[in-house]
Every structure is written in C-alpha cells, then in structure tokens.
Short mmCIF file of C-alpha atoms in Angstrom, two decimals:
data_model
loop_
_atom_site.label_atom_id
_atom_site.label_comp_id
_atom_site.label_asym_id
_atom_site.label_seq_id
_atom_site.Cartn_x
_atom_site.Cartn_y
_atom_site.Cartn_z
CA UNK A 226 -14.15 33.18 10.47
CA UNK A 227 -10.54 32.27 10.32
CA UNK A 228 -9.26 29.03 9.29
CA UNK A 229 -8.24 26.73 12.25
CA UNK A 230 -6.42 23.97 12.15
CA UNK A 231 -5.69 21.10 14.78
CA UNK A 232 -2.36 19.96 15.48
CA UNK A 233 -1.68 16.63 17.36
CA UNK A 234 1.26 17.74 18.44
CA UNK A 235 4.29 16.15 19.48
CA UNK A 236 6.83 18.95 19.90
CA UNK A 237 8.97 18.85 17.08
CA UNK A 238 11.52 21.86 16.10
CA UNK A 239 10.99 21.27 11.95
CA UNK A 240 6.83 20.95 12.57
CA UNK A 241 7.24 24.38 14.55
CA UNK A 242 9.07 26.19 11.83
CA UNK A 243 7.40 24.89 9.20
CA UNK A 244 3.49 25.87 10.94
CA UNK A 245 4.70 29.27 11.44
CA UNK A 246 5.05 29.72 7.86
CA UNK A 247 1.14 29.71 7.71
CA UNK A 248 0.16 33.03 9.95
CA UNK A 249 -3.13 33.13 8.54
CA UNK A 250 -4.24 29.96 10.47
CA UNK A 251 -5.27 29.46 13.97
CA UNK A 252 -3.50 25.77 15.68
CA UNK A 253 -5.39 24.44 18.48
CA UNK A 254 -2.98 22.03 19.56
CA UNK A 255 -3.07 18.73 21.74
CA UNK A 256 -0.73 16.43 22.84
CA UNK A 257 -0.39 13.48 25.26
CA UNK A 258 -0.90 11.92 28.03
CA UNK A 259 -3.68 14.96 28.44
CA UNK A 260 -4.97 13.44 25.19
CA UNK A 261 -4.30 10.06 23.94
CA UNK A 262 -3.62 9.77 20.13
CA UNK A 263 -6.28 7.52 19.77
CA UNK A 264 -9.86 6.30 18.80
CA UNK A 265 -10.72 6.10 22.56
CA UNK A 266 -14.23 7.47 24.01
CA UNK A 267 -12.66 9.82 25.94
CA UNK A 268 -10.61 10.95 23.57
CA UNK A 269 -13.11 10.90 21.06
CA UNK A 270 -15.23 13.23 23.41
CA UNK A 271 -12.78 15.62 24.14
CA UNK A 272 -12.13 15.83 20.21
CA UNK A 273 -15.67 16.64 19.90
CA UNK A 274 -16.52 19.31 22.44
CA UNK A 275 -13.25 21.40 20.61
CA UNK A 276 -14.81 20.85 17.46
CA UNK A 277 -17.97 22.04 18.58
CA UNK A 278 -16.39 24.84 20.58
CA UNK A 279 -14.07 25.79 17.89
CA UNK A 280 -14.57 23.99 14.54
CA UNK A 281 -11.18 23.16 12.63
CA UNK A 282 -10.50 22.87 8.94
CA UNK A 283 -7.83 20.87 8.94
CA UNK A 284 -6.55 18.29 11.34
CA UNK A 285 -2.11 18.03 11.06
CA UNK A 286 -0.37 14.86 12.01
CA UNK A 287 2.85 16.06 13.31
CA UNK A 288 4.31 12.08 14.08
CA UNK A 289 4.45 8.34 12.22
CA UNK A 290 2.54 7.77 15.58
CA UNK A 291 -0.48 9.91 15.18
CA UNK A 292 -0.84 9.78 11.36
CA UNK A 293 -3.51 7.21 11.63
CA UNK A 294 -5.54 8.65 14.14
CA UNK A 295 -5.21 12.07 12.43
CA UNK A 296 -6.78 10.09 9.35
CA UNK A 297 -9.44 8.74 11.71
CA UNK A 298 -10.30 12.44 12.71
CA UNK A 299 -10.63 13.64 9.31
CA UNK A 300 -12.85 10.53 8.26
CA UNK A 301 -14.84 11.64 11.28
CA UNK A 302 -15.44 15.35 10.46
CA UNK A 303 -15.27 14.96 7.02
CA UNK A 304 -12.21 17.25 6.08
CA UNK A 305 -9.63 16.82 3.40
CA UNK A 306 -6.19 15.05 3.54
CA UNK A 307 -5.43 11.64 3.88
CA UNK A 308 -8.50 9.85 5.27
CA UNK A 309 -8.32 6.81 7.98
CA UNK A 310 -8.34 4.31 5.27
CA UNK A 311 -5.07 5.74 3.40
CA UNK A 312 -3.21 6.38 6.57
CA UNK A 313 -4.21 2.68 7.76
CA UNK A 314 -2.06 1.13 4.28
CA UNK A 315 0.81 3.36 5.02
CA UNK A 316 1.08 3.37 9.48
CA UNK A 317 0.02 -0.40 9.55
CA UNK A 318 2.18 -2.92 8.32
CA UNK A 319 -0.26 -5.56 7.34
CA UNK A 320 -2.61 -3.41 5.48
CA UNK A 321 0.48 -1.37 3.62
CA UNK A 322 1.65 -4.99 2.43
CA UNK A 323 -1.54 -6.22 1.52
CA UNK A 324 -2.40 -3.04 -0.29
CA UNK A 325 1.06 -2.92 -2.42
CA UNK A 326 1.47 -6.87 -2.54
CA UNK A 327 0.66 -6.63 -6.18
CA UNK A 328 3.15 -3.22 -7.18
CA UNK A 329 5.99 -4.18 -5.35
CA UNK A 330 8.37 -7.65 -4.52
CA UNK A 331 8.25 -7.76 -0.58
CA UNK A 332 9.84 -10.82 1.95
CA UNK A 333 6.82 -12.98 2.39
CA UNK A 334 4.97 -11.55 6.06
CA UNK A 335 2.07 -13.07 8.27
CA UNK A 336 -0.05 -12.21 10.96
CA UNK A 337 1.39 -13.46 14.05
CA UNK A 338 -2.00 -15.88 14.78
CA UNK A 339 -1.87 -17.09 11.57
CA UNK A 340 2.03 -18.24 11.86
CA UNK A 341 1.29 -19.83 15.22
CA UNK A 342 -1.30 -21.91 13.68
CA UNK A 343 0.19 -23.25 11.04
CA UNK A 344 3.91 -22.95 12.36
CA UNK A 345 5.13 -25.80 10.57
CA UNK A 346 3.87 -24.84 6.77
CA UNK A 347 5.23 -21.12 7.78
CA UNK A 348 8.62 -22.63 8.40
CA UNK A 349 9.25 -24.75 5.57
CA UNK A 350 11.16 -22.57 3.61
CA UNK A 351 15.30 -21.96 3.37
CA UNK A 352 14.85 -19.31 6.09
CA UNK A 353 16.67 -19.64 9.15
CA UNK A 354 15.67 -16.40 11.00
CA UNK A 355 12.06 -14.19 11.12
CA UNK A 356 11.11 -10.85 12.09
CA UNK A 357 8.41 -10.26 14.28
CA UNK A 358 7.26 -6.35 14.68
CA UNK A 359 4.73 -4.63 15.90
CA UNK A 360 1.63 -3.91 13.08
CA UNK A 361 2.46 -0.08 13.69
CA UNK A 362 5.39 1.11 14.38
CA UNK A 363 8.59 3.62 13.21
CA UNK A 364 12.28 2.74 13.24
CA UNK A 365 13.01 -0.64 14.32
CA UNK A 366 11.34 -0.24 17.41
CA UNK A 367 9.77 -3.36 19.43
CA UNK A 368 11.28 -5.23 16.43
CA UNK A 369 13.44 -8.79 17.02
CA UNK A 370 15.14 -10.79 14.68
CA UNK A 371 14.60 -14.53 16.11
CA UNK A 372 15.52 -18.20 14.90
CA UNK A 373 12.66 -20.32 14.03
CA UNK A 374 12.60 -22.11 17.68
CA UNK A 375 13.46 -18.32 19.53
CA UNK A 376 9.99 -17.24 17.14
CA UNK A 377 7.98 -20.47 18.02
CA UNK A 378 8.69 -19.65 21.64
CA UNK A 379 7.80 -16.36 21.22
CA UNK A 380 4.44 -16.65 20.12
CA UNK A 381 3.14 -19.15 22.82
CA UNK A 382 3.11 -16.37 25.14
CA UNK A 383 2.40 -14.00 22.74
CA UNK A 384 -0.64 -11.53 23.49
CA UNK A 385 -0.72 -9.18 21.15
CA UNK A 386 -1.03 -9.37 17.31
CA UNK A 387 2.15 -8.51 15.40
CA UNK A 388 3.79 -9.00 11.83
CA UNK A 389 5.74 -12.15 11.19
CA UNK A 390 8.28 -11.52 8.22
CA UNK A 391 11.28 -14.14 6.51
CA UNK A 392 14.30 -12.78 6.52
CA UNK A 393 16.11 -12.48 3.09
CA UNK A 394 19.75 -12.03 1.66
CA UNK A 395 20.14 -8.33 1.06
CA UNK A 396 23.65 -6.62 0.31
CA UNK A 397 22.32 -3.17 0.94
CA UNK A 398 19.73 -0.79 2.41
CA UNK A 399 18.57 2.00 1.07
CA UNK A 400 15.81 4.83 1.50
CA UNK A 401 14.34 7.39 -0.90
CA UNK A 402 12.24 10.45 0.60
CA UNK A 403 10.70 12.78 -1.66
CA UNK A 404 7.71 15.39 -2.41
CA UNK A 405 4.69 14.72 -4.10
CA UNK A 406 2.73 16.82 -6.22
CA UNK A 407 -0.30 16.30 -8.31
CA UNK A 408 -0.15 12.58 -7.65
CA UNK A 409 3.58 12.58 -9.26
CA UNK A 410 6.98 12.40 -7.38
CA UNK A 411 8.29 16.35 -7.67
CA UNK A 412 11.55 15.45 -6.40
CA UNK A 413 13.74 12.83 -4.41
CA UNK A 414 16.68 11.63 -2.62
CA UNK A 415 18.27 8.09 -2.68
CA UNK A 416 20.19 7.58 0.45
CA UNK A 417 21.77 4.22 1.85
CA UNK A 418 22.11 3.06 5.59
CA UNK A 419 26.07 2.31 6.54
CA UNK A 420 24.80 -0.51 8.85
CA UNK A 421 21.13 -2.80 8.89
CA UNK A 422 19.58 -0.93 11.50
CA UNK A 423 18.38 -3.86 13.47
CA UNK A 424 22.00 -5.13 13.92
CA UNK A 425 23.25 -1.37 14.11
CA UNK A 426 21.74 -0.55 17.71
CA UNK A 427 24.32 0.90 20.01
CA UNK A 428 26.54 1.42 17.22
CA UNK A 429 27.06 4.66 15.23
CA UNK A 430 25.87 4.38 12.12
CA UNK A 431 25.31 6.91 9.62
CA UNK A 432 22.41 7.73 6.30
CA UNK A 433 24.01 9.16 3.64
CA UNK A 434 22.38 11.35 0.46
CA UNK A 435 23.49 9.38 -2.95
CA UNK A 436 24.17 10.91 -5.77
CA UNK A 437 20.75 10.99 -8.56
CA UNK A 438 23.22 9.19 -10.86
CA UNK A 439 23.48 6.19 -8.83
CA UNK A 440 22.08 2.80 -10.80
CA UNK A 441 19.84 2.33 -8.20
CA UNK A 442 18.15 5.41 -7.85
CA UNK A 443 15.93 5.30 -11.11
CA UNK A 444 14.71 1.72 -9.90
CA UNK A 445 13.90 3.17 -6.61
CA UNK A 446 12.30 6.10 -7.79
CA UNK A 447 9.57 3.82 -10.25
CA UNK A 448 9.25 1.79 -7.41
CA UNK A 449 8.27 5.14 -5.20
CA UNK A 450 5.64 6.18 -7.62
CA UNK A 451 3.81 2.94 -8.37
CA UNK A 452 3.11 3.01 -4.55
CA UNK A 453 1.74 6.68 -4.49
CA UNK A 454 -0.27 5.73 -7.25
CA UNK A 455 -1.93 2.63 -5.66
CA UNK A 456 -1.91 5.03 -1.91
CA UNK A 457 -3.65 7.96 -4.07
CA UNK A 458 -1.57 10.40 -2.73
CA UNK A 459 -1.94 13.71 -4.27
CA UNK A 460 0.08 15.81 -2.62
CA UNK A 461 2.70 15.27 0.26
CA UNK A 462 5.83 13.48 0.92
CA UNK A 463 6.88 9.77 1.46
CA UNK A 464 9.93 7.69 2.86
CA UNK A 465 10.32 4.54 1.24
CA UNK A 466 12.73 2.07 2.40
CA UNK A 467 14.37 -0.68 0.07
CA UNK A 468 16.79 -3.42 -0.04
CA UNK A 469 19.41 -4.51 -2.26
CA UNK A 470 20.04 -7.84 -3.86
CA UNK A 471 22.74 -8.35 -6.75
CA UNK A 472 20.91 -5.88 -9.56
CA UNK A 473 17.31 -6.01 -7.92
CA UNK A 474 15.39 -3.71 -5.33
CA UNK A 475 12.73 -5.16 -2.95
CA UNK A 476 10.43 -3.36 -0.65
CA UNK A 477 11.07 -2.56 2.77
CA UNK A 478 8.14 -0.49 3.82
CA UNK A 479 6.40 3.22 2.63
CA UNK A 480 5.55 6.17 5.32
CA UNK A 481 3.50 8.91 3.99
CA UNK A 482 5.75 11.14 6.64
CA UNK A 483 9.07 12.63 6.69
CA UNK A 484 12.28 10.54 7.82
CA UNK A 485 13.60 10.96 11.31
CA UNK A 486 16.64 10.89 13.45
CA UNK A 487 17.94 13.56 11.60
CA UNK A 488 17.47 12.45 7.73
CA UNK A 489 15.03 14.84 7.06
CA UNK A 490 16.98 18.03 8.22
CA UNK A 491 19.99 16.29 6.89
CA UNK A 492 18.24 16.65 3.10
CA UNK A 493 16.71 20.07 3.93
CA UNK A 494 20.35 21.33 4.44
CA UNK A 495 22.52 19.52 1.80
CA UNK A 496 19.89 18.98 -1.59
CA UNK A 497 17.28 21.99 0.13
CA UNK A 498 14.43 19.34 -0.23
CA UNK A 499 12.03 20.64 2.93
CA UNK A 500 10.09 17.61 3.62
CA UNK A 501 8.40 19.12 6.95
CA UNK A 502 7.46 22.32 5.50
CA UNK A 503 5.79 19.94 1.94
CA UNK A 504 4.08 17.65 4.71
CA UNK A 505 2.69 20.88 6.65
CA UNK A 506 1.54 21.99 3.42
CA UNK A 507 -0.13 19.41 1.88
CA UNK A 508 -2.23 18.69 5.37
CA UNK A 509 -3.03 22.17 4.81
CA UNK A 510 -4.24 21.91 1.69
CA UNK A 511 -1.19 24.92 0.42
CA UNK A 512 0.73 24.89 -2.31
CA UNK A 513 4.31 23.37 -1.94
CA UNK A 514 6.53 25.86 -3.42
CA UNK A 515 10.63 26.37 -3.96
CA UNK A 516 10.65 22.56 -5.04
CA UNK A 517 14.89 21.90 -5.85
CA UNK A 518 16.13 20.48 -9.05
CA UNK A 519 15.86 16.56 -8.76
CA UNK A 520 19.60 16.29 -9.55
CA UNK A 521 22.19 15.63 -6.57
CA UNK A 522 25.39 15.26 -6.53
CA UNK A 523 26.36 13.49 -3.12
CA UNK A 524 27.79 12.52 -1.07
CA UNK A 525 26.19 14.10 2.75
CA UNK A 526 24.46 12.80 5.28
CA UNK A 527 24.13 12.71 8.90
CA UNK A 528 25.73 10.15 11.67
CA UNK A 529 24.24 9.01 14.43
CA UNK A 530 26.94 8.78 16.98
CA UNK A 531 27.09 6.75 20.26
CA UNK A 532 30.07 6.86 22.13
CA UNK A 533 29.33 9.28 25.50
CA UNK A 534 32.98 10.36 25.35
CA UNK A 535 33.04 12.80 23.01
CA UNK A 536 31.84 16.09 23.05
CA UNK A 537 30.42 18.53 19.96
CA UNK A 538 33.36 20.33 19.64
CA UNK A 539 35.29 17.08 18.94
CA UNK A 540 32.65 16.05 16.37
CA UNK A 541 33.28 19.93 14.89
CA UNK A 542 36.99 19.52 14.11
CA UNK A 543 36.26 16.51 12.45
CA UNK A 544 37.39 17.25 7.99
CA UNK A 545 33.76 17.02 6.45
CA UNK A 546 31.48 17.66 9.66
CA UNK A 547 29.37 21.26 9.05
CA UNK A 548 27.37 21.01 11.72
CA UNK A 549 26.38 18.45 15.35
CA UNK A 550 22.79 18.46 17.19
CA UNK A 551 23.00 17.34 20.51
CA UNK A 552 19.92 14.71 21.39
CA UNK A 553 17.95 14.40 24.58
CA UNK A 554 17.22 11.36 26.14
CA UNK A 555 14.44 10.13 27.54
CA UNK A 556 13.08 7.54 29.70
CA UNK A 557 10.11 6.18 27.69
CA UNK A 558 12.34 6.26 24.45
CA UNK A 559 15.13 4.08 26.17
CA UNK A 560 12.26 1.56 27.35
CA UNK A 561 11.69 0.73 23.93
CA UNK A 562 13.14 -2.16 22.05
CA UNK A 563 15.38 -1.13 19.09
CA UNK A 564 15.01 2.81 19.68
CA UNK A 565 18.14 4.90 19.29
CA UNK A 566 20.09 6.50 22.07
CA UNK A 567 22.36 8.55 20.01
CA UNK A 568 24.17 11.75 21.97
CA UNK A 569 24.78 13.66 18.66
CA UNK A 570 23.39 13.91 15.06
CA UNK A 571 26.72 14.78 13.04
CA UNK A 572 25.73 16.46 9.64
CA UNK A 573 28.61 15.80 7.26
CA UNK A 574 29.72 16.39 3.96
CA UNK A 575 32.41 14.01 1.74
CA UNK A 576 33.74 13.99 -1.60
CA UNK A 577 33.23 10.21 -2.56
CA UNK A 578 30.92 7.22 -0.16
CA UNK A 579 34.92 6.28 0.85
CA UNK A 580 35.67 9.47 2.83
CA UNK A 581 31.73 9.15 4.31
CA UNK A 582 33.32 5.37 5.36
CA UNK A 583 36.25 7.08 6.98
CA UNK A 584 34.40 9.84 8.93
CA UNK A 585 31.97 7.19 9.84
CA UNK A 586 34.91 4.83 11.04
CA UNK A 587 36.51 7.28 13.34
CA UNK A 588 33.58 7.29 15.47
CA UNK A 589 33.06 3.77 15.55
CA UNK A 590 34.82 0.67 16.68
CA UNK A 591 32.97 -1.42 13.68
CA UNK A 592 33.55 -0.87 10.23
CA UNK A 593 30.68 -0.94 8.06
CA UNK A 594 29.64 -4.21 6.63
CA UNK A 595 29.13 -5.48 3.11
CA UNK A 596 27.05 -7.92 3.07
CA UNK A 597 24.45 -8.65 5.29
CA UNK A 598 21.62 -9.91 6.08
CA UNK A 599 17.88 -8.10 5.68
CA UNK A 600 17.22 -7.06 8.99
CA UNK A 601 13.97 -4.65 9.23
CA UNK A 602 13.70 -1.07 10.17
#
C-alpha cells in the first residue's frame, strides 16, 4: 500500500509546489465550508469514514488556521508530527505565552474574563493603551488597540474569550523565520517591519531581509531556539516575531508555520531559504535538503502596496523592484478586522535599508516611523 497523506487544504500556490515534490504519496485533500477545520462531530465523522475508507499516514496543515486541528487529527489517529498539544502552545495565544513565560520577556497578557474581573488591579500600571486579540489568530486580524475606558467598554459586551495584552515602548519590529532540524535552528533570516502593523493598515508597508551581521540578529536567533527547545520541535520551520527596545529584544509571538503576505516567497527568492517546501517536509516526515548558508547579506524584501492607481508595470520600472504579484481580493478577507487589502506584493532588492526607505516612500504618502509604539501583529 502506498503512503497517503491528508491535506487540509487551503489552496495555496507554495503548498502546491512544494507537495508535488513528493510523487510517491497519495493527498486526499479537504477544504472548507464542505469540511470545517475543526473538532466538530460532523467533521469529526466525515474525518473518520476517509480514514476508514482510505487510511492516511500523515495528516499536512497547509494554514496558521488549521495547524491546530491538524494536531488534533494526528493526536486522534496516532500519527507523527506535531501533536494537538504542541500546535495548541504555538496557534493559541494564551497557551504559547504560558508555555514560554519562563524562556522569553513578553508584555504582561490576560484572559479577557480575568481582566474584566479585576479591571481595576489590571489597570494600575503606566499603561495607557491594551490590546485585545483573538486567542487564535494570524496577522493582526480581529486585533484593536484600545484606551483603558475604550477596553473597559469593550468587555461589558464582550462574548467571547480573547487575550488582553499592555502595550509597551518598542522602537522596532522585527521577525526571524527559519528551518529546523534535529531540534536545532539550520538556518534563518532576521527581517524588520517598515511600519507596526496594527497602525500600518491601509498603508503600504514593506518586510525587509536584514543582513546576518545585524546586532540584533544573534539575540534573535538564541531567543528562536530556546523556544523550539521548550515547543520540542524536531524538525520544521518557525516565524518568530520580536520587538525592539534600546539594546533589548522582547517577544512578540512564535508560529510553527511559514510567514505570509509574501515573506516567505520573498526569502525563498533572495537568501533561497524554502520554508514551504521544509514545512511540507517535516509533516511528511522527509528529509529537508539544499539547506543555504546561514549568512545574508541584505538588504530585499517585499512591499505590500495599497494605492489602486498603479498598475504592475509601474511597480516594474521602479530601480530595485525584480519582480510584482498581483493579489486577489476577497469578501470574507475584507470582513475581517486588521486583514490586508494589498493590490500587489512588490519583491525588491536595495543596496543599504536607506534605498529600501526610498522605494518604500515612493509608494506611500507616509514615511516610515522611528519610534513607535508596540502595536501587535
């Protein structure tokens, strides 16, 4: 019998590519609304009548969205990769802080009950504004930065449980994606954010690939793999986001998943780290091969731009822009709080973060800031 594997899929170009690498496997796939991505009886049933029709090996998250229930399947059936209780500390917020509140220095967080009850304690500190966000969630998505009476108002008609966070002085953000391999990072990328993202939305804004010399990067990069080590990750890849202030780093927030909106294709063509095809892999249980050298030289990246007037071929005679993906929209994205609604991914290449400025600058009516405050992705 052939190995099969199941693939919750959500139709994504770099997932495709990096499956069909694997020939020798048979993908059953499903996808919503004909099957919800969830721990729901019918679900479950459906689930169960494939497995008993077809029985799968391996069970591939293809989404931040479906990574927990993919870990809930594989807890279920018993197969290798991540199991429910690892993708719970990295897809819920509570749990991941809870789980890492000892590795790494994180803004203090609450659950949302908790807060309401004892609103004034909560409140006591020197912060002015709060985050509230949903326990699971990518991007900054159905995430609101309010003032303490905004947040107090919030939750008396709140009916859902969500993640109360204070708000801290940051100067910069920054993420680091990167492969794991026997438990140890194999390689990584530092990149920085030209705007918060919270404050960023319906502004262009751009991620760009820092150099492996920056003075950050080594401090990111312990930071990375105390978390694998406490997640038990052998073998995959992670996104890690961090903040700046003066000469420390604190910690954002750790998927077990590649970066979207372009990052990851963004590092696949400018350092040739292929985060889809490692996280394809390691659900797989294959090998990750061709891992690059961990030096980088910078500076690339990809732009997110907004502005509906201008078409890919302007973006193309842009100095320093190799390459522009035009996005689709959709109506259930645009419903959500805080998702983008980009037109184009521009993939760009600069000589110094001062050009990237520049490019990033003609495409934009706001110049990036520098200094801020931490606003959550």
């Amino acid at each position: 019998m052939s190995e099969r594997a199941l693939i919750l899929d959500t139709h994504k170009i770099m997932l495709e590519q990096s499956i069909n690498q694997h020939q020798n496997i048979d993908y059953i796939r499903v996808s919503e609304p004909q099957v919800y991505f969830a721990s729901q009886e019918k679900t479950l049933a459906k689930i169960d009548n494939i497995m008993n029709q077809t029985p799968f090996h391996y069970v591939v998250a293809s989404s931040e969205s479906n990574m927990a229930f993919a870990g809930f399947l594989r807890s279920r059936y018993g197969l290798p990769g991540l199991n429910y209780e690892q993708a719970l500390c990295v897809t819920n917020k509570w749990r991941m802080r809870k789980c890492l509140e000892d590795e790494l220095p994180a803004p203090r967080c609450w659950l949302s009950g908790h807060f309401y009850n004892n609103f004034a304690q909560c409140t006591q500190g020197a912060a002015t504004h709060f985050i509230i966000k949903p326990l699971s969630s990518s991007s900054c998505q159905n995430v609101e930065r309010l003032t303490v009476d905004q947040l107090y108002q919030k939750l008396t008609h709140l009916d859902t449980l969500m993640l109360i966070e204070e708000e801290i002085d940051i100067e910069e953000e920054f993420h680091l994606d990167g492969i794991v391999n026997l438990s140890e990072i194999a390689v990584a990328c530092l990149s920085c954010y030209s705007l918060p993202i919270l404050s960023a939305r319906g502004q262009t804004r751009a991620s760009i690939h820092l150099p492996s010399s920056h003075p950050m990067f080594s401090i990111a990069y312990s930071m990375a793999q105390r978390a694998i080590t406490k997640l038990a990750l052998k073998q995959g890849v992670f996104h890690m986001e961090v903040y700046r202030r003066g000469e420390r780093l604190i910690f954002g927030e750790i998927g077990l998943r590649p970066p979207g909106v372009g990052v990851a294709e963004s590092l696949l063509r400018f350092t040739g780290v292929n985060l889809w095809q490692a996280f394809v892999n390691s659900q797989l249980l294959r090998p990750i091969n061709n891992i690059p050298s961990q030096d980088y030289h910078g500076y690339s990246g990809v732009i997110g731009v907004y502005p509906e007037r201008l078409r890919a071929s302007d973006l193309l005679r842009l100095p320093n822009v190799v390459a522009v993906s035009e996005l689709e929209k959709t109506r259930h994205k645009m419903t959500r709080t805080g998702a983008h609604d980009f037109r184009y991914l521009a993939f760009a290449s600069c000589q110094s973060l001062a050009e990237f400025h520049n490019l990033i600058n003609q495409l934009s009516d706001s110049s990036p800031s520098t200094h801020v405050k931490r606003e959550v992705q």
